[in-house]
Short mmCIF file of C-alpha atoms and ligand atoms in Angstrom, two decimals:
data_model
loop_
_atom_site.label_atom_id
_atom_site.label_comp_id
_atom_site.label_asym_id
_atom_site.label_seq_id
_atom_site.Cartn_x
_atom_site.Cartn_y
_atom_site.Cartn_z
CA MET A 913 19.55 27.23 -48.90
CA VAL A 914 21.04 26.63 -45.71
CA ASP A 915 20.66 28.43 -42.04
CA LEU A 916 23.90 27.69 -40.62
CA GLN A 917 22.86 30.67 -37.85
CA GLN A 918 19.70 28.26 -36.44
CA GLN A 919 22.36 25.47 -36.15
CA TYR A 920 25.07 26.96 -34.61
CA GLN A 921 22.40 28.39 -31.99
CA GLN A 922 22.08 24.45 -31.21
CA ILE A 923 25.18 23.40 -30.56
CA LYS A 924 26.74 27.05 -29.56
CA PRO A 925 28.36 25.72 -25.91
CA GLU A 926 30.07 22.51 -26.94
CA ILE A 927 31.57 24.77 -30.42
CA ASP A 928 32.17 27.78 -28.04
CA LYS A 929 33.88 25.30 -25.43
CA GLY A 930 35.88 23.42 -28.54
CA ILE A 931 37.24 26.57 -30.04
CA GLN A 932 38.46 27.91 -27.10
CA GLU A 933 40.27 25.28 -26.14
CA VAL A 934 41.80 25.46 -29.21
CA ILE A 935 43.10 29.26 -28.60
CA ASP A 936 44.20 28.26 -25.26
CA ALA A 937 46.60 26.32 -26.11
CA CYS A 938 47.78 28.45 -28.89
CA ALA A 939 48.08 24.81 -31.09
CA PHE A 940 46.91 26.15 -34.51
CA ILE A 941 48.36 23.85 -36.52
CA ASN A 942 48.19 20.17 -36.24
CA GLY A 943 47.48 20.48 -32.52
CA PRO A 944 45.63 17.85 -30.62
CA ALA A 945 42.05 19.00 -31.91
CA VAL A 946 43.03 17.75 -35.28
CA LYS A 947 44.29 14.51 -34.31
CA SER A 948 41.22 13.86 -32.37
CA PHE A 949 38.84 14.64 -34.96
CA GLN A 950 40.82 12.18 -37.57
CA THR A 951 40.47 9.50 -34.86
CA ASP A 952 36.60 10.08 -34.39
CA LEU A 953 36.15 10.47 -37.98
CA GLU A 954 37.97 7.04 -38.75
CA THR A 955 35.83 5.31 -36.08
CA TYR A 956 32.57 7.00 -37.88
CA LEU A 957 33.93 5.60 -41.08
CA ASN A 958 34.92 2.76 -40.58
CA VAL A 959 38.33 3.60 -42.33
CA LYS A 960 42.06 2.59 -41.62
CA HIS A 961 43.06 5.96 -42.38
CA VAL A 962 42.06 9.79 -42.94
CA ILE A 963 43.89 12.51 -43.83
CA PRO A 964 43.16 15.69 -43.02
CA CYS A 965 43.90 18.54 -45.53
CA ALA A 966 42.90 22.26 -46.48
CA ASN A 967 39.46 21.97 -48.61
CA GLY A 968 37.72 19.35 -50.91
CA THR A 969 39.23 20.52 -54.32
CA ASP A 970 43.01 19.93 -52.22
CA ALA A 971 41.88 16.29 -51.27
CA LEU A 972 41.19 15.01 -54.92
CA GLN A 973 44.44 17.01 -56.36
CA VAL A 974 46.86 15.29 -53.52
CA SER A 975 44.61 12.05 -54.16
CA MET A 976 45.63 12.14 -58.02
CA MET A 977 49.36 13.20 -57.10
CA ALA A 978 49.54 10.01 -54.23
CA LEU A 979 48.60 7.64 -56.67
CA GLY A 980 51.69 8.68 -59.30
CA LEU A 981 48.62 10.09 -62.05
CA GLN A 982 51.28 11.83 -65.08
CA PRO A 983 50.11 14.23 -67.59
CA GLY A 984 48.49 12.88 -70.15
CA ASP A 985 46.81 9.89 -68.25
CA GLU A 986 43.21 9.90 -68.71
CA VAL A 987 40.90 10.54 -65.92
CA ILE A 988 37.07 9.67 -66.51
CA THR A 989 34.87 11.54 -64.60
CA THR A 990 31.12 12.90 -64.86
CA SER A 991 30.31 16.04 -67.12
CA PHE A 992 27.59 16.80 -64.18
CA THR A 993 29.23 18.20 -61.31
CA PHE A 994 30.82 21.24 -59.49
CA ILE A 995 33.83 22.10 -61.15
CA ALA A 996 36.90 21.39 -58.66
CA THR A 997 36.30 17.43 -59.72
CA ALA A 998 37.57 18.49 -63.57
CA GLU A 999 39.77 21.22 -62.19
CA VAL A 1000 42.15 19.24 -60.52
CA ILE A 1001 42.62 16.96 -63.40
CA ALA A 1002 43.30 19.52 -65.86
CA LEU A 1003 45.76 21.50 -63.17
CA LEU A 1004 47.80 18.05 -63.21
CA GLN A 1005 47.53 18.17 -67.02
CA LEU A 1006 45.58 14.92 -66.93
CA THR A 1007 43.64 14.35 -69.56
CA PRO A 1008 39.60 14.71 -67.97
CA VAL A 1009 37.45 11.91 -70.00
CA LEU A 1010 33.68 13.03 -69.23
CA VAL A 1011 31.19 10.82 -69.38
CA ASP A 1012 27.17 11.24 -68.78
CA VAL A 1013 25.10 10.35 -65.92
CA ASP A 1014 21.86 8.02 -64.96
CA PRO A 1015 19.05 10.54 -65.47
CA ASP A 1016 17.21 8.97 -62.15
CA THR A 1017 20.27 9.59 -59.79
CA PHE A 1018 22.37 11.92 -61.60
CA ASN A 1019 25.32 9.80 -60.95
CA ILE A 1020 28.09 8.23 -63.19
CA ASP A 1021 26.92 5.83 -65.63
CA PRO A 1022 28.67 2.31 -65.38
CA ASP A 1023 28.37 1.46 -69.06
CA ALA A 1024 29.27 4.94 -70.32
CA ILE A 1025 32.37 4.66 -68.32
CA VAL A 1026 33.37 1.07 -69.96
CA ARG A 1027 32.84 2.83 -73.56
CA ALA A 1028 35.48 5.34 -72.33
CA ILE A 1029 38.28 3.37 -71.37
CA THR A 1030 41.23 3.55 -73.61
CA PRO A 1031 44.79 2.17 -73.29
CA LYS A 1032 45.62 5.92 -71.70
CA THR A 1033 42.80 5.59 -68.70
CA ARG A 1034 44.51 5.40 -65.59
CA ALA A 1035 41.22 6.39 -63.23
CA ILE A 1036 38.02 7.13 -62.70
CA VAL A 1037 36.48 9.50 -60.25
CA PRO A 1038 32.74 9.08 -59.57
CA VAL A 1039 31.01 11.81 -57.52
CA HIS A 1040 28.27 10.97 -54.79
CA LEU A 1041 26.09 13.77 -56.16
CA PHE A 1042 23.64 15.63 -53.98
CA GLY A 1043 24.05 12.97 -51.36
CA GLN A 1044 23.60 9.34 -52.76
CA THR A 1045 26.29 7.35 -53.67
CA ALA A 1046 27.11 6.27 -57.09
CA PRO A 1047 27.18 2.37 -58.18
CA MET A 1048 30.57 1.60 -56.69
CA GLU A 1049 30.21 -2.33 -57.10
CA GLU A 1050 29.96 -2.01 -60.51
CA ILE A 1051 32.44 1.01 -60.62
CA MET A 1052 34.97 -1.37 -58.57
CA GLU A 1053 34.62 -4.28 -60.61
CA ILE A 1054 35.27 -2.17 -64.03
CA ALA A 1055 38.26 -0.59 -62.32
CA ARG A 1056 39.39 -3.83 -61.24
CA ARG A 1057 38.93 -5.20 -65.19
CA HIS A 1058 41.25 -2.81 -66.21
CA ASN A 1059 43.50 -2.07 -63.47
CA LEU A 1060 41.92 1.42 -62.57
CA PHE A 1061 42.39 3.66 -59.66
CA VAL A 1062 38.96 4.83 -57.91
CA ILE A 1063 39.05 8.07 -56.54
CA GLU A 1064 35.29 8.94 -54.91
CA ASP A 1065 34.33 12.31 -54.79
CA ASN A 1066 32.13 12.40 -51.41
CA CYS A 1067 31.91 16.24 -51.09
CA GLN A 1068 28.58 15.82 -51.10
CA ALA A 1069 27.72 12.43 -49.69
CA ILE A 1070 29.44 12.29 -46.48
CA GLY A 1071 27.85 9.63 -44.13
CA SER A 1072 25.83 7.76 -47.32
CA ASP A 1073 25.83 4.51 -46.96
CA TYR A 1074 26.48 2.07 -49.98
CA ILE A 1075 24.73 -1.46 -49.83
CA PHE A 1076 26.59 -4.06 -51.66
CA ASN A 1077 24.31 -7.13 -53.54
CA ASN A 1078 25.15 -9.40 -50.34
CA LYS A 1079 23.57 -6.32 -47.95
CA SER A 1080 26.78 -5.48 -46.65
CA GLN A 1081 27.13 -1.91 -46.16
CA LYS A 1082 30.52 0.49 -46.76
CA LYS A 1083 30.57 4.39 -45.99
CA ALA A 1084 30.73 6.61 -48.84
CA GLY A 1085 34.01 7.09 -49.57
CA THR A 1086 35.61 4.52 -48.03
CA ILE A 1087 35.01 1.69 -51.34
CA GLY A 1088 37.59 3.19 -54.07
CA HIS A 1089 41.05 3.51 -53.27
CA VAL A 1090 40.75 6.47 -51.80
CA GLY A 1091 38.10 9.03 -50.88
CA CYS A 1092 37.83 12.68 -50.68
CA THR A 1093 35.57 14.78 -48.71
CA SER A 1094 34.88 18.59 -48.29
CA PHE A 1095 34.14 20.57 -44.79
CA PHE A 1096 32.90 23.47 -46.69
CA PRO A 1097 30.43 25.25 -44.24
CA SER A 1098 26.92 24.51 -46.41
CA LYS A 1099 28.37 20.83 -47.21
CA ASN A 1100 26.45 18.38 -45.06
CA LEU A 1101 29.72 18.01 -42.49
CA GLY A 1102 30.44 21.74 -42.63
CA CYS A 1103 33.23 23.84 -40.61
CA TYR A 1104 33.27 27.32 -40.22
CA GLY A 1105 35.69 27.64 -42.80
CA ASP A 1106 37.54 25.75 -45.12
CA GLY A 1107 38.28 22.12 -44.71
CA GLY A 1108 38.85 18.77 -46.17
CA ALA A 1109 39.96 15.25 -46.09
CA ILE A 1110 41.01 12.13 -47.79
CA PHE A 1111 40.10 8.59 -46.98
CA THR A 1112 42.04 5.16 -47.73
CA ASN A 1113 42.65 1.71 -46.38
CA ASP A 1114 46.00 1.72 -48.16
CA ASP A 1115 48.77 1.82 -45.43
CA GLU A 1116 51.15 3.00 -48.27
CA LEU A 1117 49.09 5.39 -50.18
CA ALA A 1118 48.06 7.02 -46.61
CA ASN A 1119 51.77 7.62 -45.96
CA GLN A 1120 52.20 9.46 -49.69
CA LEU A 1121 49.16 11.56 -48.66
CA ARG A 1122 50.28 12.35 -45.38
CA VAL A 1123 53.72 13.46 -47.06
CA ILE A 1124 52.00 15.38 -49.80
CA VAL A 1125 49.81 17.66 -48.07
CA ASN A 1126 52.93 18.48 -45.44
CA HIS A 1127 55.58 19.77 -48.56
CA GLY A 1128 56.56 16.52 -49.71
CA MET A 1129 58.24 16.54 -46.11
CA THR A 1130 59.54 12.92 -44.48
CA VAL A 1131 61.82 14.19 -41.75
CA ARG A 1132 61.29 17.96 -40.80
CA TYR A 1133 63.24 19.83 -43.97
CA TYR A 1134 63.94 17.03 -45.89
CA HIS A 1135 61.61 17.13 -49.08
CA ASP A 1136 61.50 13.54 -51.01
CA LEU A 1137 58.58 14.82 -53.21
CA ILE A 1138 57.46 17.59 -54.50
CA GLY A 1139 54.01 18.20 -52.21
CA VAL A 1140 51.95 21.10 -51.49
CA ASN A 1141 50.95 23.08 -48.41
CA SER A 1142 47.04 21.86 -47.14
CA ARG A 1143 46.19 21.83 -43.61
CA LEU A 1144 43.12 21.62 -41.57
CA ASP A 1145 43.30 23.96 -38.94
CA SER A 1146 42.78 23.38 -35.18
CA ILE A 1147 39.88 25.69 -35.10
CA GLN A 1148 38.06 23.81 -37.97
CA ALA A 1149 38.93 20.75 -36.49
CA ALA A 1150 37.25 21.47 -32.86
CA VAL A 1151 34.02 22.51 -34.90
CA LEU A 1152 33.99 19.01 -37.05
CA LYS A 1153 34.34 16.92 -33.71
CA VAL A 1154 31.48 18.62 -32.43
CA LYS A 1155 29.66 18.33 -35.55
CA LEU A 1156 30.69 15.04 -36.60
CA LYS A 1157 29.27 14.10 -33.39
CA HIS A 1158 25.59 15.16 -34.53
CA LEU A 1159 25.93 13.86 -38.29
CA ASP A 1160 23.61 10.96 -38.36
CA GLU A 1161 20.60 12.90 -36.59
CA TYR A 1162 21.62 16.19 -39.25
CA ALA A 1163 21.14 13.47 -42.19
CA ALA A 1164 17.54 12.22 -40.39
CA LYS A 1165 16.72 15.98 -40.47
CA ARG A 1166 17.26 16.25 -43.81
CA ARG A 1167 15.35 13.27 -45.12
CA ALA A 1168 12.45 14.41 -43.22
CA ALA A 1169 12.85 17.90 -44.98
CA ALA A 1170 12.98 15.34 -48.15
CA ASP A 1171 10.25 13.17 -47.25
CA TYR A 1172 7.84 16.70 -46.70
CA TYR A 1173 8.74 17.76 -50.10
CA ASP A 1174 8.27 14.77 -51.51
CA LYS A 1175 4.80 14.28 -50.70
CA ALA A 1176 3.98 17.75 -51.37
CA PHE A 1177 4.96 17.26 -54.97
CA ALA A 1178 3.94 13.43 -55.87
CA GLY A 1179 2.24 12.60 -58.72
CA ASN A 1180 2.68 16.46 -60.01
CA PRO A 1181 3.14 16.25 -63.75
CA HIS A 1182 5.62 19.05 -64.12
CA LEU A 1183 8.05 17.58 -61.36
CA LYS A 1184 10.01 15.01 -61.06
CA THR A 1185 11.05 14.23 -57.30
CA PRO A 1186 14.46 12.76 -56.26
CA VAL A 1187 14.96 8.84 -57.32
CA ARG A 1188 16.24 6.94 -54.31
CA TYR A 1189 18.86 4.68 -55.60
CA SER A 1190 18.25 0.77 -54.34
CA LYS A 1191 22.04 0.72 -53.76
CA SER A 1192 22.13 3.81 -51.31
CA THR A 1193 21.10 5.91 -48.85
CA HIS A 1194 20.39 9.41 -49.54
CA VAL A 1195 21.69 12.15 -47.13
CA PHE A 1196 20.11 14.65 -49.13
CA HIS A 1197 23.19 17.37 -49.47
CA GLN A 1198 20.85 18.54 -52.02
CA TYR A 1199 17.01 18.15 -52.52
CA THR A 1200 16.97 18.16 -56.61
CA LEU A 1201 13.64 18.50 -58.95
CA VAL A 1202 13.52 17.83 -62.40
CA THR A 1203 11.22 20.64 -63.96
CA LYS A 1204 9.00 19.62 -67.02
CA ASN A 1205 6.91 22.06 -69.48
CA ILE A 1206 7.63 24.54 -66.89
CA ASP A 1207 9.46 28.27 -67.42
CA ARG A 1208 12.35 27.69 -65.25
CA LYS A 1209 13.45 31.11 -65.33
CA ALA A 1210 10.15 32.08 -64.38
CA LEU A 1211 9.76 29.70 -61.35
CA LEU A 1212 13.29 31.38 -60.22
CA ASP A 1213 11.88 34.84 -60.17
CA PHE A 1214 8.61 34.10 -58.54
CA MET A 1215 10.24 32.19 -55.61
CA ALA A 1216 12.73 34.99 -55.22
CA SER A 1217 9.92 37.15 -55.26
CA ARG A 1218 8.54 34.91 -52.24
CA GLU A 1219 12.36 35.30 -50.76
CA ILE A 1220 12.72 31.83 -51.22
CA PRO A 1221 15.90 30.70 -52.31
CA VAL A 1222 16.12 28.25 -55.17
CA MET A 1223 19.14 27.15 -56.63
CA ILE A 1224 20.31 25.82 -60.15
CA TYR A 1225 23.32 22.98 -59.53
CA TYR A 1226 24.36 23.14 -62.20
CA PRO A 1227 23.73 25.40 -64.90
CA VAL A 1228 26.16 24.53 -67.08
CA PRO A 1229 27.53 20.96 -68.02
CA LEU A 1230 31.39 20.48 -67.69
CA HIS A 1231 31.97 20.30 -71.54
CA MET A 1232 30.52 23.81 -71.99
CA GLN A 1233 31.85 25.74 -69.67
CA LYS A 1234 34.45 28.24 -71.35
CA ALA A 1235 37.71 27.31 -69.62
CA TYR A 1236 37.20 23.69 -70.84
CA LEU A 1237 35.99 23.69 -74.16
CA ASP A 1238 37.83 20.79 -76.03
CA PRO A 1239 37.52 19.97 -79.54
CA ARG A 1240 36.86 16.28 -78.34
CA TYR A 1241 33.57 17.49 -77.29
CA LYS A 1242 30.46 19.30 -78.75
CA GLU A 1243 27.15 20.18 -77.52
CA GLY A 1244 24.53 17.13 -77.40
CA ASP A 1245 27.55 14.63 -76.52
CA PHE A 1246 26.03 14.22 -72.82
CA PRO A 1247 22.35 14.67 -73.36
CA VAL A 1248 21.22 13.48 -70.30
CA THR A 1249 23.28 15.84 -68.49
CA GLU A 1250 22.71 18.72 -70.91
CA ALA A 1251 18.61 18.15 -70.27
CA LEU A 1252 19.71 18.29 -66.55
CA SER A 1253 21.26 21.44 -66.52
CA GLN A 1254 18.46 23.04 -68.19
CA HIS A 1255 15.46 21.99 -65.84
CA VAL A 1256 16.61 21.00 -62.20
CA ILE A 1257 15.99 23.05 -59.64
CA SER A 1258 16.92 22.94 -55.86
CA LEU A 1259 15.16 23.50 -53.07
CA PRO A 1260 16.53 24.79 -49.37
CA MET A 1261 17.98 21.99 -47.82
CA HIS A 1262 19.29 21.89 -44.27
CA THR A 1263 18.83 21.09 -40.65
CA GLU A 1264 17.04 23.53 -39.67
CA LEU A 1265 14.03 23.36 -42.08
CA ASP A 1266 10.79 23.23 -40.12
CA GLU A 1267 6.93 22.64 -40.98
CA GLU A 1268 5.99 25.89 -41.07
CA GLN A 1269 9.10 26.92 -43.52
CA LEU A 1270 8.31 23.66 -45.74
CA ALA A 1271 4.59 24.52 -46.24
CA TYR A 1272 5.50 27.91 -47.15
CA ILE A 1273 7.92 26.60 -49.57
CA THR A 1274 5.92 24.06 -51.03
CA SER A 1275 2.68 25.48 -51.54
CA SER A 1276 4.65 28.81 -52.92
CA LEU A 1277 6.18 25.98 -55.95
CA LEU A 1278 3.00 24.55 -56.09
CA GLU A 1279 1.12 28.10 -56.55
CA PHE A 1280 3.38 28.94 -59.56
CA ILE A 1281 2.86 25.77 -61.17
CA ASN A 1282 -0.76 25.53 -60.80
CA ARG A 1283 -1.59 29.25 -61.67
C1 PLP B 1362 32.04 21.57 -52.72
C2 PLP B 1362 33.04 20.09 -53.68
C3 PLP B 1362 34.19 20.51 -54.00
C4 PLP B 1362 35.17 20.74 -53.57
O1 PLP B 1362 35.54 21.25 -52.33
P1 PLP B 1362 36.04 22.67 -51.43
O2 PLP B 1362 36.01 22.09 -50.27
O3 PLP B 1362 35.33 23.75 -51.89
O4 PLP B 1362 37.11 22.56 -51.97
C5 PLP B 1362 34.37 19.18 -54.78
N1 PLP B 1362 33.71 18.39 -55.63
C6 PLP B 1362 32.21 18.34 -55.57
C7 PLP B 1362 31.25 17.48 -56.09
C8 PLP B 1362 31.89 19.25 -54.54
O5 PLP B 1362 30.23 19.52 -53.92
#
């Protein structure tokens, strides 16, 4: 699905130098590399504060802690996402309230959010799924009207631009009260281990976030809050500093691969190509097709026989996951999510796909469909 080996070869001298500098300085935790990357990312995103942390899941959890969400508070999120989004809500004993998604963009449906609001609702967690920003202008308007926090799960869309009605733009993750990202190796901005970050323009919230990621410590060994230990280590920051410089070029390569796929599958009655949402640029964390009247299992087997990885993101909606079964929800409650989980496939998508690979992938898929 990704080719990190090839990508590394392209930037090896820069990466190796960055890592070696950290080792030479032996400043492994909160060293200058972390601060330097943090500043670069603030500039790139045009956001006041970036708070690095250990992973995207922690970023979400720490955000909810810093906003003071309390057990029993309801948090509205999408039924079609990676489990981490709902996991932290459950871990903090908040109540996840799931809503369905738009069948074209796969992102949370603002009308469904409005219907899910109750007096207990405190926050909305839109997920910018597969690389496109959710409809943030509508979501922020709903949040304003109902006095709710918005926590953007931006683990899949770093670098994506959201375009407002007045044509102004903001980077995904910098529009809500707080934004969260992951630097897991296969994400669009990935390090060589685990990593994550939180973004906010709110000075006071930034302060809370910094305290919570560091054991709730304000002055050394004085703990004003219950926190966690969630750090980005310096070696990962050194890798990210190099890769951030390439992020826009990486997005362009992903888009070029997506365009190739689009052309190959255009008009095919069995494949719905990803719809481009007019309010957001697409950074193609995933290239996800919706299949129609196809035996998906047979397709996966056929592609596997050609040694082409094809993945299903996500095969089971949140409300049907064993650990998250809840008497409030039953099969049929989220028809769009349920249909997508039955029909989507994601093709290899990364920065090193060449024409030969793309031709092989597309011709193999079309061969299966036309046989
Ligand atoms: C990857 C991901 C996360 C979690 O990130 P980790 O760094 O693996 O903890 C959360 N939400 C979404 C949508 C993701 O894709």
